[in-house]
PDB file of C-alpha atoms in Angstrom:
ATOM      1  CA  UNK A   1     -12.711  -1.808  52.621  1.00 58.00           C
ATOM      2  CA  UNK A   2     -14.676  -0.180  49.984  1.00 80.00           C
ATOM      3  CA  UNK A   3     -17.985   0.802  49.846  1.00 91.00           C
ATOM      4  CA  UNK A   4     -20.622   2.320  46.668  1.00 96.00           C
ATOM      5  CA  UNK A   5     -23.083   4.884  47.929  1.00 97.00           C
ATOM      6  CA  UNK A   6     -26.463   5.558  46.298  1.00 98.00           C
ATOM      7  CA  UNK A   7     -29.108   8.120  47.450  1.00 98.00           C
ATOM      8  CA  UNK A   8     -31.958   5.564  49.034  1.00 98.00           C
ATOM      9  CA  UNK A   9     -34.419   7.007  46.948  1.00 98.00           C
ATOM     10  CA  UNK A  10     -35.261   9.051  43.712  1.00 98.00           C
ATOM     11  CA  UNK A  11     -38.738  10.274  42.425  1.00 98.00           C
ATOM     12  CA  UNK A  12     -40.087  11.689  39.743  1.00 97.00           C
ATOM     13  CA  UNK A  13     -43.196  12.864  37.932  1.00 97.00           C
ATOM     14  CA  UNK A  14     -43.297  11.022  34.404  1.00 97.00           C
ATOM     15  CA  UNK A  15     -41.648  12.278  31.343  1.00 97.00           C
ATOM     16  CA  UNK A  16     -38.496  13.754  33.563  1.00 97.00           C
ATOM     17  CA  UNK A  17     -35.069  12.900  33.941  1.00 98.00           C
ATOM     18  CA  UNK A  18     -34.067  10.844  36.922  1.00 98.00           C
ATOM     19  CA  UNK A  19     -30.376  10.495  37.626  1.00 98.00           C
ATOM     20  CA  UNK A  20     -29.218   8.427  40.447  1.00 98.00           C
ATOM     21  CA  UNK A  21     -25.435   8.604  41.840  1.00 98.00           C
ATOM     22  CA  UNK A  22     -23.280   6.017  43.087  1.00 98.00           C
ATOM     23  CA  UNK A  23     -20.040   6.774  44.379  1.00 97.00           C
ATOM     24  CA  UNK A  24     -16.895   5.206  45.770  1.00 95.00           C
ATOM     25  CA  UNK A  25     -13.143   5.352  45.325  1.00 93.00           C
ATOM     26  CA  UNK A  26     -13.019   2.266  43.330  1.00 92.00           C
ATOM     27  CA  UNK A  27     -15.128   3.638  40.416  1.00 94.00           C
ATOM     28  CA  UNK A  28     -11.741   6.411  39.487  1.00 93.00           C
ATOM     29  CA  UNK A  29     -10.528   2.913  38.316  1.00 93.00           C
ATOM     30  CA  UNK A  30     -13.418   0.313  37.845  1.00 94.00           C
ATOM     31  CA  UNK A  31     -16.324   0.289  35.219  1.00 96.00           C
ATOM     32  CA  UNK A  32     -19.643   0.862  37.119  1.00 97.00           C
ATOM     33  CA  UNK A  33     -22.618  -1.536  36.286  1.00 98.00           C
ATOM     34  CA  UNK A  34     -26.359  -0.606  36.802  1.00 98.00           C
ATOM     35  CA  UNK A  35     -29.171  -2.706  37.137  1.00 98.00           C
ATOM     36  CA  UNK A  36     -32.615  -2.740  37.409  1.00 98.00           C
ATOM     37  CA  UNK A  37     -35.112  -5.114  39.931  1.00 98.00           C
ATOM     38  CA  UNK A  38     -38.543  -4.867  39.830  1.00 98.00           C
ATOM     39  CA  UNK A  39     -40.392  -6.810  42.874  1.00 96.00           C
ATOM     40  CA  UNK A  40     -40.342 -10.824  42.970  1.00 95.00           C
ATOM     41  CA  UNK A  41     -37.732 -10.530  40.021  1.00 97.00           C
ATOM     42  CA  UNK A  42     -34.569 -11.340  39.551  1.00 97.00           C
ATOM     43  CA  UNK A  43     -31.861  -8.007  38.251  1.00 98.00           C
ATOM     44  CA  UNK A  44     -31.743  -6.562  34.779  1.00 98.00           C
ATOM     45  CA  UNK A  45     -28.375  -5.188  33.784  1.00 98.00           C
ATOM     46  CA  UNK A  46     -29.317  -1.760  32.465  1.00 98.00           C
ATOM     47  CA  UNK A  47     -25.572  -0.239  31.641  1.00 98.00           C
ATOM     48  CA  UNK A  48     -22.376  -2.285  31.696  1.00 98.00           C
ATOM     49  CA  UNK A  49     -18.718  -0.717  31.243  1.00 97.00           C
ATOM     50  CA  UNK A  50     -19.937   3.195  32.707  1.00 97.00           C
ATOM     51  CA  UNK A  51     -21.722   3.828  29.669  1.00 98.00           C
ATOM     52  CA  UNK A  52     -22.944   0.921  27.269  1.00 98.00           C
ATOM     53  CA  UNK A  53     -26.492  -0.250  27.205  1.00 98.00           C
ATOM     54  CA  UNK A  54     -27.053  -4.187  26.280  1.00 97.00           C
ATOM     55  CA  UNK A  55     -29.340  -4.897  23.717  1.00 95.00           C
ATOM     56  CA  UNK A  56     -32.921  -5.011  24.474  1.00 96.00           C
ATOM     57  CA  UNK A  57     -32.492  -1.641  26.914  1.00 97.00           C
ATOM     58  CA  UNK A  58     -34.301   1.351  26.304  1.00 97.00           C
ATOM     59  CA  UNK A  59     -32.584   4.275  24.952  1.00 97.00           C
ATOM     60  CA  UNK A  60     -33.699   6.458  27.710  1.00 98.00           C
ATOM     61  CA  UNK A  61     -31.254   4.527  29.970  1.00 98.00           C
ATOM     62  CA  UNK A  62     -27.834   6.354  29.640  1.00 98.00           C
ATOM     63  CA  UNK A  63     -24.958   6.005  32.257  1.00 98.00           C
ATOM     64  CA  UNK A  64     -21.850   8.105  32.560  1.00 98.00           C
ATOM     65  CA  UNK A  65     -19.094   8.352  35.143  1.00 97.00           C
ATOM     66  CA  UNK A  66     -16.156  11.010  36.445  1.00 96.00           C
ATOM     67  CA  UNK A  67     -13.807  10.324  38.713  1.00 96.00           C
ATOM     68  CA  UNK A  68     -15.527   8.389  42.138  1.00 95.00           C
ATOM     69  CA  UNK A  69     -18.694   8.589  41.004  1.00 97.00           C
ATOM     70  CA  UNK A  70     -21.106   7.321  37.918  1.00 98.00           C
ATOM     71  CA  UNK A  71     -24.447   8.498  37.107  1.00 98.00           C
ATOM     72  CA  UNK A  72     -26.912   6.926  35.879  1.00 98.00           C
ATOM     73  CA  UNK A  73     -29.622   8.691  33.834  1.00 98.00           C
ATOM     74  CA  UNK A  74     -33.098   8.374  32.754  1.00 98.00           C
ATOM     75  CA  UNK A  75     -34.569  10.358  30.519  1.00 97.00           C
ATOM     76  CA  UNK A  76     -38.181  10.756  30.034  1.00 96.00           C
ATOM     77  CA  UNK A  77     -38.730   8.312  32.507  1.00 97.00           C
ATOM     78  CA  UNK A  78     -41.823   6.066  32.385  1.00 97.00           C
ATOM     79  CA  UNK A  79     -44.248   4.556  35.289  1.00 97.00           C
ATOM     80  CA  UNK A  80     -42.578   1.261  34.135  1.00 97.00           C
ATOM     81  CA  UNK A  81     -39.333   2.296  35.151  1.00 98.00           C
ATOM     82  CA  UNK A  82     -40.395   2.542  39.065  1.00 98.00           C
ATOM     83  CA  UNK A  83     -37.712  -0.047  40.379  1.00 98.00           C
ATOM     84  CA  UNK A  84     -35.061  -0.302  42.452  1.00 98.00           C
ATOM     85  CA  UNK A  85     -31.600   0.319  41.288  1.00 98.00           C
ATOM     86  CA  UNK A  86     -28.096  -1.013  42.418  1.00 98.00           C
ATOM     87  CA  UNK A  87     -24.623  -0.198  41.203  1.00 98.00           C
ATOM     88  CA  UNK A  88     -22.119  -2.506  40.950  1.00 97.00           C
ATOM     89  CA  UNK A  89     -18.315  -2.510  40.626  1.00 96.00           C
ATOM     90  CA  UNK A  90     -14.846  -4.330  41.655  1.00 93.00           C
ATOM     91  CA  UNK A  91     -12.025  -3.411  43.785  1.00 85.00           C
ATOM     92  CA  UNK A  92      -8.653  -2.185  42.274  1.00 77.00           C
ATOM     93  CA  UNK A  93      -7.578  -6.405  42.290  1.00 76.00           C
ATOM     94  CA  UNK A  94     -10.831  -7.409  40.884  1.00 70.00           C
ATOM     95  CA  UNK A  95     -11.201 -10.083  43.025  1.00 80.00           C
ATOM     96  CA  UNK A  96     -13.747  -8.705  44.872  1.00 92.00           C
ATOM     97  CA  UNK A  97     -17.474  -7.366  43.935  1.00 95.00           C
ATOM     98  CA  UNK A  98     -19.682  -4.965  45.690  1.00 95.00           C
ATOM     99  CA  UNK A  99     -23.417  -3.570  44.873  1.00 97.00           C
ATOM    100  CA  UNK A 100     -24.118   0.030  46.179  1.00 98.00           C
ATOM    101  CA  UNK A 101     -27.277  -0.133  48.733  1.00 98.00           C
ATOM    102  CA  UNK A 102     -29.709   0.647  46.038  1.00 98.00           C
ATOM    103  CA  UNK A 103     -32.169   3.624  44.613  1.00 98.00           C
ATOM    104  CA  UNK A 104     -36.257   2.977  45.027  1.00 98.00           C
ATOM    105  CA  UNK A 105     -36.687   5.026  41.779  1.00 98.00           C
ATOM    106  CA  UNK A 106     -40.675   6.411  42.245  1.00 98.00           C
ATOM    107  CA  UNK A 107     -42.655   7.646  38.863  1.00 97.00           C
ATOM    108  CA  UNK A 108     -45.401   9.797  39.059  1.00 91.00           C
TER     109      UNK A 108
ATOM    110  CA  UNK B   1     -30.799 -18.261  24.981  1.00 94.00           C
ATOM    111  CA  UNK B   2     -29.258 -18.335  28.082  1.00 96.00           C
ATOM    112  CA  UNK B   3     -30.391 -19.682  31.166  1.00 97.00           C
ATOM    113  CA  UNK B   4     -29.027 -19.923  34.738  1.00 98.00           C
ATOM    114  CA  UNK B   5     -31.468 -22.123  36.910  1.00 98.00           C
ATOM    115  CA  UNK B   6     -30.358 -22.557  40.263  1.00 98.00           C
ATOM    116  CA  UNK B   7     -31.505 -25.207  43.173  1.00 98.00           C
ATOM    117  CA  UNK B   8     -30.201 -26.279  46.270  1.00 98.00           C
ATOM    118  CA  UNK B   9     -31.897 -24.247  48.788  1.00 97.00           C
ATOM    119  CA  UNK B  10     -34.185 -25.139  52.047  1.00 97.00           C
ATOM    120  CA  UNK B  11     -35.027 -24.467  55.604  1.00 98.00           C
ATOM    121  CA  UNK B  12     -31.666 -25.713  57.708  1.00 98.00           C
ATOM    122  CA  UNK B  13     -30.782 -24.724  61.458  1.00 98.00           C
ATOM    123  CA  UNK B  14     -28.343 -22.938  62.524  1.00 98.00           C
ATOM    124  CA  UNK B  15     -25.054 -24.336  61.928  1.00 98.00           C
ATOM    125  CA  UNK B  16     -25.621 -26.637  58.766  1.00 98.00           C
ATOM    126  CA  UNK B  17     -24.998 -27.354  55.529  1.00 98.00           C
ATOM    127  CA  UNK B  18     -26.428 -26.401  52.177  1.00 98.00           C
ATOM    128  CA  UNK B  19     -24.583 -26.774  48.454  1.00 98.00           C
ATOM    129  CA  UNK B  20     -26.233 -25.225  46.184  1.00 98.00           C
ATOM    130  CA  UNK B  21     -26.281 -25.544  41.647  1.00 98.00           C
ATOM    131  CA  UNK B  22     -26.495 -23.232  39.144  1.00 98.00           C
ATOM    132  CA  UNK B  23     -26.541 -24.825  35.704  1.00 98.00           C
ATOM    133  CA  UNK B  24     -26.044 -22.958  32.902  1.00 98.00           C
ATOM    134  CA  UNK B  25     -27.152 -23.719  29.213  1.00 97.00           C
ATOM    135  CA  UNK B  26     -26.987 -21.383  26.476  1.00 97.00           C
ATOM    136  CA  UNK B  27     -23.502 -20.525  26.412  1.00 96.00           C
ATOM    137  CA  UNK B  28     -19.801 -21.086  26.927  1.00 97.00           C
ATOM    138  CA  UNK B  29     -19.725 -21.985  30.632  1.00 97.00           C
ATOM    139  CA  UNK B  30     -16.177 -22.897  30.812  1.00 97.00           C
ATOM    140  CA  UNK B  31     -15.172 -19.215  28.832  1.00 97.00           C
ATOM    141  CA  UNK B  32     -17.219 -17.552  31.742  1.00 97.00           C
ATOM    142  CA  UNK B  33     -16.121 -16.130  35.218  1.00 96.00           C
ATOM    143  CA  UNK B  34     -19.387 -16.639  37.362  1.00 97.00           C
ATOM    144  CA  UNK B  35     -21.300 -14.775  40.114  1.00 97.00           C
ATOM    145  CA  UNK B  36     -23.016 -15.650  43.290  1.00 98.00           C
ATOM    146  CA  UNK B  37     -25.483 -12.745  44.641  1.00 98.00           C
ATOM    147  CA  UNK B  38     -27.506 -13.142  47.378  1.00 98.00           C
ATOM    148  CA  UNK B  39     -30.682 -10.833  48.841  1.00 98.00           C
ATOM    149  CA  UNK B  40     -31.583 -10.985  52.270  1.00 98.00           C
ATOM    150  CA  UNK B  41     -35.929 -10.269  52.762  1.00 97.00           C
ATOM    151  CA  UNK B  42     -36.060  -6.387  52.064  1.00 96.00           C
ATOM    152  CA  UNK B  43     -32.676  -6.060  51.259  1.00 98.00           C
ATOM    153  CA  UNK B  44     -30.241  -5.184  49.083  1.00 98.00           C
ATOM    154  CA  UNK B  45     -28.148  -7.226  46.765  1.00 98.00           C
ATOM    155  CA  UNK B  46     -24.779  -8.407  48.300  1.00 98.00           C
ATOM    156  CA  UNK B  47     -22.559  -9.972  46.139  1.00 97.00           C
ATOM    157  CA  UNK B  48     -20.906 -13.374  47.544  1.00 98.00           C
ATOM    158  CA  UNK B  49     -18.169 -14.305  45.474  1.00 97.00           C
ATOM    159  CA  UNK B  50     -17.041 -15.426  42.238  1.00 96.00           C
ATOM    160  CA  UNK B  51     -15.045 -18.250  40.623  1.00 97.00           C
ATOM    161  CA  UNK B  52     -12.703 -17.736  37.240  1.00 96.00           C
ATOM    162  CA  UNK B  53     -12.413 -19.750  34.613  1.00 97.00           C
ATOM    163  CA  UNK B  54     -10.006 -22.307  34.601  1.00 96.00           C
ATOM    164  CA  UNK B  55      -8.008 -20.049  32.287  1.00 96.00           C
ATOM    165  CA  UNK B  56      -7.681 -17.516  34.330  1.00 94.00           C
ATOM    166  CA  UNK B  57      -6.622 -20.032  36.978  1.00 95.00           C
ATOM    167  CA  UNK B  58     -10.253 -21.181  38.258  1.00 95.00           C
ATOM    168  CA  UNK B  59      -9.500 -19.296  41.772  1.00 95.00           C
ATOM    169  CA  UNK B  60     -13.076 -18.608  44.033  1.00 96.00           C
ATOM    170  CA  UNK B  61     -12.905 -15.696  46.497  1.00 95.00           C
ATOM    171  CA  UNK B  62     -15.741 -14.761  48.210  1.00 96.00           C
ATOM    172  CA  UNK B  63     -16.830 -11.250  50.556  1.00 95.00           C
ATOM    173  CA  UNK B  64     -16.006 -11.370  54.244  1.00 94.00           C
ATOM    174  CA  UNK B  65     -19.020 -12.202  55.982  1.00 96.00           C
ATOM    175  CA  UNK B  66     -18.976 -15.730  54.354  1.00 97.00           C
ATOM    176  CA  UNK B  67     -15.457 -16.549  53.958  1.00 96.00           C
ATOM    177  CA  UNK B  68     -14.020 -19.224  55.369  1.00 97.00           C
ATOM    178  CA  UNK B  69     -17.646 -20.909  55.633  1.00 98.00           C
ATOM    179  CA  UNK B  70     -18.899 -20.935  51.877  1.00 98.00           C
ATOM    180  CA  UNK B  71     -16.853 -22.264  49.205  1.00 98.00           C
ATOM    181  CA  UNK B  72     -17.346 -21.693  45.277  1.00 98.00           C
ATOM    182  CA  UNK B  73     -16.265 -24.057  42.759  1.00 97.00           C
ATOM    183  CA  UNK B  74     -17.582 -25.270  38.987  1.00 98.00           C
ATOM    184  CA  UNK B  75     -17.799 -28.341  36.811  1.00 97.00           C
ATOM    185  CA  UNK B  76     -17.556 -27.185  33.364  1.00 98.00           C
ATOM    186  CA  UNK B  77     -17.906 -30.757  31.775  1.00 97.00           C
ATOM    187  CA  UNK B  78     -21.544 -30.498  33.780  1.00 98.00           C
ATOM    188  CA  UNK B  79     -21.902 -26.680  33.125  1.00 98.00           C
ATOM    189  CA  UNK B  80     -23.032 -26.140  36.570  1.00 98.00           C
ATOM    190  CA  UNK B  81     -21.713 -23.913  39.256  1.00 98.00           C
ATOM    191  CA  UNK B  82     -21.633 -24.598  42.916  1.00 98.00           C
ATOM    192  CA  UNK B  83     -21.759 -23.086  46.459  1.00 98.00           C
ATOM    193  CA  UNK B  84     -20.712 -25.172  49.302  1.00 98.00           C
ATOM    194  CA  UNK B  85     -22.446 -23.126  52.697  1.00 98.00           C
ATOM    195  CA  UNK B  86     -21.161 -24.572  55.613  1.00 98.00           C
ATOM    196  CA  UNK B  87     -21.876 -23.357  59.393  1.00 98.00           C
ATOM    197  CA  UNK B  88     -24.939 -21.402  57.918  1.00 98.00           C
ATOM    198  CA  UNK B  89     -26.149 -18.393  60.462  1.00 98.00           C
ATOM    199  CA  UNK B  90     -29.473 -16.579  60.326  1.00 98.00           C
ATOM    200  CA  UNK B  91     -28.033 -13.849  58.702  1.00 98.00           C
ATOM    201  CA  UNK B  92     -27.444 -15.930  55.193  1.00 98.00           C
ATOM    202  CA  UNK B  93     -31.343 -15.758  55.071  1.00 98.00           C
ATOM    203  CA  UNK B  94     -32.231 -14.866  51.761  1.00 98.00           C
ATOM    204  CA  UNK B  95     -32.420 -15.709  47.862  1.00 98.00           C
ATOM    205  CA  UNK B  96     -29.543 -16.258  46.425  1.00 98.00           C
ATOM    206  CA  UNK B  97     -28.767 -16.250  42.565  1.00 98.00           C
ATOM    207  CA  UNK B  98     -26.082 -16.788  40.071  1.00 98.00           C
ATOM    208  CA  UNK B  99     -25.123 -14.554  37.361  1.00 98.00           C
ATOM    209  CA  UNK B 100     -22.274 -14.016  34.635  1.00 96.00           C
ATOM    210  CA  UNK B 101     -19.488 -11.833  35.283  1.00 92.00           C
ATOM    211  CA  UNK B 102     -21.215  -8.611  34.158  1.00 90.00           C
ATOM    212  CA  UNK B 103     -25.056  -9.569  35.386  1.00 90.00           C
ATOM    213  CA  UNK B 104     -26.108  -9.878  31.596  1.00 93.00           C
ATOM    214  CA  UNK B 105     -27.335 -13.105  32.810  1.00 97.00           C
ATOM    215  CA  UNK B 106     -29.152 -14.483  36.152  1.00 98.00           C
ATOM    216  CA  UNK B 107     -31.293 -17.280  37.383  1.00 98.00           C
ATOM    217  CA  UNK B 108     -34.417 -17.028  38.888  1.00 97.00           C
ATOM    218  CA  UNK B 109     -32.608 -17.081  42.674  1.00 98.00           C
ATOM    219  CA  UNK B 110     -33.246 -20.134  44.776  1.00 98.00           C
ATOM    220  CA  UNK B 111     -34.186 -19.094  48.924  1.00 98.00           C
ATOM    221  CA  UNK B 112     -32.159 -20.288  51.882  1.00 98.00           C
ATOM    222  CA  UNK B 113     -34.222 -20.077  55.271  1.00 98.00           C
ATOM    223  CA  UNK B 114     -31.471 -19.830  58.185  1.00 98.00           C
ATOM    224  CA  UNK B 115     -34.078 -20.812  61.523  1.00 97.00           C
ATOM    225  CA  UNK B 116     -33.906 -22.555  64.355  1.00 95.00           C
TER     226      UNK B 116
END
């Protein structure tokens, strides 16, 4: 089987970086994904393919990723940012998804 | 713009049968390889399966805890997506949505109640 892990929860004060980790054997091969869900609402994708950011994102929103694990970063992060995060990726066949448990990210 | 509006879900016992639609406007449906993500109350997201285009040989696979009991298929002259969910259990409690292959796109989620 294969499995992402993410820390269950991040905080920080406003204007800091917040980096939340996600790691799993698949990811040495597999682009991570990161998205963002606020309450009562349906995901955002924040990064797609480790490191891109889709149109529309903030450019505080950065991802990265090195060997089983991606990263990804906020910088300056803002109240509106408090969400919950999940990574995402596909196993070495790609016929199978999973989501990492997911990061309460707290600002402020 | 694209939009993913799903329907199809309800308040079934134990045991039955729900089929649930995702139709998609906004976009090539039948160039797209398409999601199904569910969230159980307080949960996580779990992904459910997926379905590939017909170029890619249209094959559905789907995570353990629902295969063999949930079937995922598409009708690109309708430009809808489907989820068969047969022998539900009280464990497949929970808003389920569709999404494009990457998650650039989702619907608003449409809630299955598993109760007796």
């Amino acid at each position: 089987s294969y499995e992402l892990t993410q820390p269950p929860s991040v905080s920080v004060s406003p204007g800091q970086t917040a980096r939340i980790t996600c790691s799993g054997d698949t990811l040495a091969k597999k682009y991570a994904y990161w998205y963002q869900q606020k309450p009562r609402q349906a995901p955002v994708l924040v990064i797609y393919d480790d490191n891109k950011r889709p149109s529309g994102i903030p450019e505080r929103f950065s991802g990265s990723s090195s060997g089983t694990m991606a990263t990804l970063t906020i910088s300056g992060a803002q109240v509106e940012d408090e969400a919950d995060y999940y990574c995402y990726s596909v196993d070495s066949s790609a016929n199978h998804g999973v989501f990492g448990g997911g990061t309460k990210l707290t600002v402020l | 713009e694209v939009q993913l509006v799903e329907s199809g879900g309800g308040l079934v016992k134990p045991g039955e049968s729900l089929r649930l639609s995702c139709a998609a406007s906004g976009f090539t449906f039948s160039n797209a390889w398409m999601n199904w993500v569910r969230q159980a109350p307080g949960k996580g997201l779990e992904w459910v399966g997926r379905v590939k285009t017909k170029t890619d040989g249209g094959t559905a696979d789907c995570a353990a805890p629902v295969k063999g009991r949930f079937t995922i298929s598409r009708d690109d002259s309708k430009n809808t997506l489907y989820m068969q969910m047969n022998s539900l259990k009280i464990e497949d409690t929970g808003i389920y949505y569709c999404s494009t292959r990457i998650g650039d796109h989702w619907g608003q989620g449409t809630l299955v109640t598993v109760s007796s």
